[in-house]
Amino acid sequence: MRDDVVRVPTSALLEGGRVLVAGAEGKLEERKVKTGLANWEYTEVTEGLKAGEKVVTSLERVGVKADAPYVIETKPAGK
């Protein structure tokens, strides 16, 4: 992987190079991204996502889809 690039957990990618992003309206937005280098852990995003935007990593949860309301969860320190 290269330094100073936007990257997401590879598991956050949906089929067709898409991700779900925490939108400004309190709902999830589906967004098409262009990807670069990838491995099992992370994938570089070269277009379609800015540094700091929050993507969904819990795609397996019931109800996680575009236009669904979201709550941002944080991991406790040290975990």
Tab-separated table of N, CA and C in Angstrom, residues 20-23 25-30 56 61-71:
chain	number	residue	atom	x	y	z
A	20	LEU	N	-21.106	2.055	1.100
A	20	LEU	CA	-22.153	2.824	1.764
A	20	LEU	C	-21.464	3.854	2.639
A	21	VAL	N	-21.876	5.118	2.485
A	21	VAL	CA	-21.260	6.240	3.186
A	21	VAL	C	-22.292	6.880	4.111
A	22	ALA	N	-21.826	7.326	5.286
A	22	ALA	CA	-22.689	8.064	6.210
A	22	ALA	C	-22.986	9.422	5.581
A	23	GLY	N	-24.205	9.618	5.125
A	23	GLY	CA	-24.582	10.842	4.421
A	23	GLY	C	-24.936	11.980	5.354
A	25	GLU	N	-27.603	13.739	5.472
A	25	GLU	CA	-29.011	13.771	5.851
A	25	GLU	C	-29.368	12.721	6.903
A	26	GLY	N	-28.358	12.075	7.501
A	26	GLY	CA	-28.616	11.059	8.505
A	26	GLY	C	-28.996	9.707	7.937
A	27	LYS	N	-28.784	9.544	6.627
A	27	LYS	CA	-29.087	8.281	5.967
A	27	LYS	C	-27.857	7.794	5.214
A	28	LEU	N	-27.797	6.478	5.010
A	28	LEU	CA	-26.690	5.900	4.261
A	28	LEU	C	-26.841	6.197	2.781
A	29	GLU	N	-25.735	6.513	2.149
A	29	GLU	CA	-25.716	6.777	0.707
A	29	GLU	C	-24.827	5.750	0.033
A	30	GLU	N	-25.307	5.184	-1.064
A	30	GLU	CA	-24.490	4.272	-1.853
A	30	GLU	C	-23.655	5.104	-2.817
A	56	VAL	N	-19.500	2.310	5.799
A	56	VAL	CA	-20.062	1.223	6.585
A	56	VAL	C	-19.137	0.014	6.507
A	61	ARG	N	-25.095	-6.594	8.905
A	61	ARG	CA	-26.215	-6.292	9.807
A	61	ARG	C	-27.518	-6.128	9.031
A	62	VAL	N	-28.593	-6.570	9.653
A	62	VAL	CA	-29.920	-6.453	9.053
A	62	VAL	C	-30.268	-4.972	8.882
A	63	GLY	N	-30.799	-4.620	7.736
A	63	GLY	CA	-31.250	-3.253	7.498
A	63	GLY	C	-30.186	-2.299	7.000
A	64	VAL	N	-28.953	-2.765	6.828
A	64	VAL	CA	-27.887	-1.897	6.327
A	64	VAL	C	-28.000	-1.854	4.804
A	65	LYS	N	-28.494	-0.698	4.321
A	65	LYS	CA	-28.672	-0.506	2.877
A	65	LYS	C	-28.784	0.989	2.611
A	66	ALA	N	-28.711	1.367	1.354
A	66	ALA	CA	-28.830	2.771	0.967
A	66	ALA	C	-30.160	3.332	1.463
A	67	ASP	N	-30.147	4.566	1.906
A	67	ASP	CA	-31.298	5.318	2.414
A	67	ASP	C	-31.757	4.902	3.809
A	68	ALA	N	-31.068	3.943	4.435
A	68	ALA	CA	-31.412	3.559	5.809
A	68	ALA	C	-30.787	4.574	6.771
A	69	PRO	N	-31.462	4.904	7.879
A	69	PRO	CA	-30.848	5.793	8.872
A	69	PRO	C	-29.668	5.076	9.519
A	70	TYR	N	-28.706	5.837	10.029
A	70	TYR	CA	-27.516	5.220	10.625
A	70	TYR	C	-27.174	5.838	11.974
A	71	VAL	N	-26.400	5.072	12.735
A	71	VAL	CA	-25.802	5.524	13.992
A	71	VAL	C	-24.331	5.155	13.909
